[in-house]
Amino acid sequence: MKILVCKDYAQMSEKAARIFAAQLILKPNTVLGLATGSTPEGMYAALVEKYNEGKIDFADVTSFNLDEYYQLPAENDQSYDYFMKKHLFNHVNIENYNLPNGMVEDVEAECKAYEERIEAAGGVDIQVLGIGKNGHIGFNEPDSVFIKNTHLVELTPSTIEANSRFFASEEEVPKKAVSMGIGTILKAKKIVLLASGEGKAEAIAKTVYGDIDPMVPASALQLHNDVIIILDEAAASQLKPEDYTIVK
């Protein structure tokens, strides 16, 4: 793992955007793995700015999102489909974007079909991840085993509570989601994990220093050969200085 520590959220977001922009310039038909949540918002805003400046182009890009709530319509303003259109898709010239369909009756068939679409696209070239306070990536919650492929997830109380800030009440938060599995995530050629804030510091320390343990899903990233972790100073507060590089 290569760990980069930035001064603050803004610098972290810009650094991540530069990595993704470079990928698009080097490979215009890149397959992007995308994430939702507050952490990547700044990166998406920076990418939109670079697109508006004519520095990057999404015309030949294909994207696959990590996850989507189960049985939450795409037009709902808390769906991840809505989030991605609000923060990225509606502002750039991307046409081929994909999210799991959480509204289907046969969710197992949808999960299998999603895996097949990723494979047919040639696999994810670069995947962005956030991380939950409990170490989840995508919606892969702490468990006794790592779930390999895209699957239906029962969200933990801590995740439901964390996501309740986006809803009118905790009762409105969906209790399930469709998520790429750990195996699917690890198939990406490059992974960029973003984290900001002191609340993520413990999860980051466990991801970097802990055993590979399904109770800390992000610890599986230790098995990947090309991971960049980009943090602000608060999220890096439990790491040893000799283990990271400070971004100037």
Coordinates of C-alpha atoms in Angstrom, one line a residue, residues 13-184:
S13 CA -9.9 15.5 -3.1
E14 CA -7.7 17.3 -5.6
K15 CA -4.9 14.7 -5.3
A16 CA -7.4 11.9 -6.0
A17 CA -8.9 13.8 -8.9
R18 CA -5.4 14.2 -10.5
I19 CA -4.9 10.4 -10.3
F20 CA -8.2 9.7 -12.0
A21 CA -7.7 12.4 -14.6
A22 CA -4.3 11.0 -15.5
Q23 CA -5.9 7.6 -15.9
L24 CA -8.5 9.1 -18.4
I25 CA -5.8 10.9 -20.3
L26 CA -3.6 7.7 -20.6
K27 CA -6.6 5.4 -21.4
P28 CA -9.6 7.3 -22.7
N29 CA -11.8 4.1 -22.6
T30 CA -11.0 3.5 -19.0
V31 CA -13.4 1.4 -16.9
L32 CA -14.0 3.4 -13.7
G33 CA -15.2 1.9 -10.4
L34 CA -17.1 4.6 -8.5
A35 CA -18.3 5.1 -5.0
T36 CA -20.9 7.3 -3.3
G37 CA -21.0 9.1 0.0
S38 CA -19.6 12.4 1.2
T39 CA -16.0 11.3 0.9
P40 CA -15.7 11.3 -2.9
E41 CA -17.8 14.4 -3.5
G42 CA -14.8 16.7 -3.6
M43 CA -13.0 14.4 -6.0
Y44 CA -16.1 14.4 -8.3
A45 CA -16.3 18.2 -8.2
A46 CA -12.7 18.5 -9.1
L47 CA -13.1 16.1 -12.0
V48 CA -16.1 18.1 -13.3
E49 CA -14.0 21.2 -13.1
K50 CA -11.2 19.5 -15.2
Y51 CA -13.8 18.3 -17.7
N52 CA -15.2 21.9 -18.0
E53 CA -11.6 23.1 -18.6
G54 CA -11.3 20.6 -21.5
K55 CA -8.6 18.6 -19.7
I56 CA -10.4 15.3 -19.6
D57 CA -13.1 13.5 -21.6
F58 CA -15.6 10.9 -20.5
A59 CA -17.0 10.0 -24.0
D60 CA -15.4 6.6 -24.1
V61 CA -15.5 5.8 -20.4
T62 CA -17.5 3.0 -18.8
S63 CA -18.3 3.1 -15.1
F64 CA -19.6 0.7 -12.5
N65 CA -20.7 1.8 -9.1
L66 CA -19.9 -0.2 -6.0
D67 CA -23.5 -0.4 -4.7
E68 CA -27.1 0.7 -4.5
Y69 CA -29.8 0.6 -1.9
Y70 CA -32.2 -2.3 -2.2
Q71 CA -35.8 -1.4 -3.1
L72 CA -35.1 2.3 -3.2
P73 CA -36.2 3.8 -6.6
A74 CA -33.5 5.5 -8.7
E75 CA -35.5 8.8 -8.7
N76 CA -35.4 8.9 -4.9
D77 CA -33.1 11.7 -3.9
Q78 CA -31.2 9.3 -1.6
S79 CA -30.5 6.6 -4.2
Y80 CA -27.0 6.3 -5.4
D81 CA -28.2 6.6 -9.0
Y82 CA -29.5 10.1 -8.0
F83 CA -26.3 10.9 -6.1
M84 CA -24.1 10.0 -9.1
K85 CA -26.1 12.1 -11.5
K86 CA -26.1 15.0 -9.1
H87 CA -22.4 15.0 -8.5
L88 CA -20.9 13.6 -11.7
F89 CA -22.9 12.1 -14.5
N90 CA -25.1 15.1 -15.3
H91 CA -22.1 17.3 -15.6
V92 CA -19.8 15.3 -17.9
N93 CA -20.2 13.5 -21.2
I94 CA -20.4 10.0 -19.8
E95 CA -23.1 7.7 -21.4
N96 CA -22.1 4.2 -20.3
Y97 CA -22.6 4.2 -16.6
N98 CA -23.8 1.3 -14.5
L99 CA -25.2 0.8 -11.0
P100 CA -26.7 -2.4 -9.5
N101 CA -30.5 -2.4 -9.9
G102 CA -31.9 -2.6 -6.4
M103 CA -35.5 -2.6 -7.6
V104 CA -35.5 -6.1 -9.3
E105 CA -37.5 -9.0 -8.1
D106 CA -34.7 -11.5 -8.7
V107 CA -31.8 -9.9 -7.0
E108 CA -29.6 -13.0 -7.3
A109 CA -29.9 -12.8 -11.1
E110 CA -29.1 -9.1 -11.0
C111 CA -26.0 -9.7 -9.0
K112 CA -24.8 -12.3 -11.4
A113 CA -25.6 -10.1 -14.4
Y114 CA -23.7 -7.1 -12.8
E115 CA -20.6 -9.3 -12.4
E116 CA -21.0 -10.4 -16.1
R117 CA -21.2 -6.7 -17.2
I118 CA -18.0 -5.8 -15.4
E119 CA -16.2 -8.8 -16.9
A120 CA -17.5 -8.0 -20.4
A121 CA -16.2 -4.5 -20.1
G122 CA -12.7 -5.8 -19.4
G123 CA -12.8 -5.3 -15.6
V124 CA -12.3 -2.2 -13.6
D125 CA -9.1 -0.2 -14.3
I126 CA -9.3 2.1 -11.3
Q127 CA -11.6 1.8 -8.3
V128 CA -12.3 4.6 -5.8
L129 CA -13.3 3.5 -2.3
G130 CA -14.4 5.2 0.9
I131 CA -14.3 3.4 4.2
G132 CA -16.9 3.2 7.0
K133 CA -16.0 3.6 10.7
N134 CA -16.5 -0.1 11.0
G135 CA -14.0 -0.8 8.1
H136 CA -16.6 -1.5 5.5
I137 CA -15.9 -0.9 1.8
G138 CA -18.8 -0.7 -0.6
F139 CA -21.5 -2.2 1.6
N140 CA -19.4 -5.1 2.7
E141 CA -20.1 -5.1 6.4
P142 CA -18.0 -6.8 9.1
D143 CA -18.7 -10.6 8.9
S144 CA -17.3 -14.0 9.6
V145 CA -16.2 -14.4 6.0
F146 CA -15.4 -12.3 3.0
I147 CA -18.2 -12.4 0.4
K148 CA -16.6 -12.7 -3.0
N149 CA -19.1 -11.5 -5.6
T150 CA -21.9 -8.9 -5.9
H151 CA -24.6 -9.7 -3.4
L152 CA -27.5 -8.5 -1.3
V153 CA -26.3 -7.1 2.0
E154 CA -28.0 -6.7 5.4
L155 CA -26.8 -3.3 6.6
T156 CA -25.5 -3.2 10.2
P157 CA -27.1 -0.8 12.8
S158 CA -24.0 1.3 12.8
T159 CA -24.1 1.8 9.0
I160 CA -27.9 2.5 9.1
E161 CA -27.2 5.1 11.9
A162 CA -24.3 6.7 9.9
N163 CA -26.5 7.0 6.8
S164 CA -29.5 8.3 8.7
R165 CA -28.1 11.8 8.4
F166 CA -29.1 11.8 4.7
F167 CA -32.7 10.8 5.5
A168 CA -35.6 12.4 7.4
S169 CA -35.3 9.7 10.0
E170 CA -33.3 6.5 10.8
E171 CA -36.5 4.5 10.0
E172 CA -36.4 5.6 6.4
V173 CA -32.9 4.3 5.8
P174 CA -33.0 1.1 3.7
K175 CA -32.0 -2.0 5.6
K176 CA -30.4 -3.7 2.6
A177 CA -28.2 -2.9 -0.3
V178 CA -26.7 -4.6 -3.4
S179 CA -23.0 -4.3 -3.3
M180 CA -19.9 -5.5 -5.2
G181 CA -18.2 -8.2 -3.1
I182 CA -14.7 -8.1 -1.8
G183 CA -13.5 -10.4 -4.6
T184 CA -15.1 -8.1 -7.2

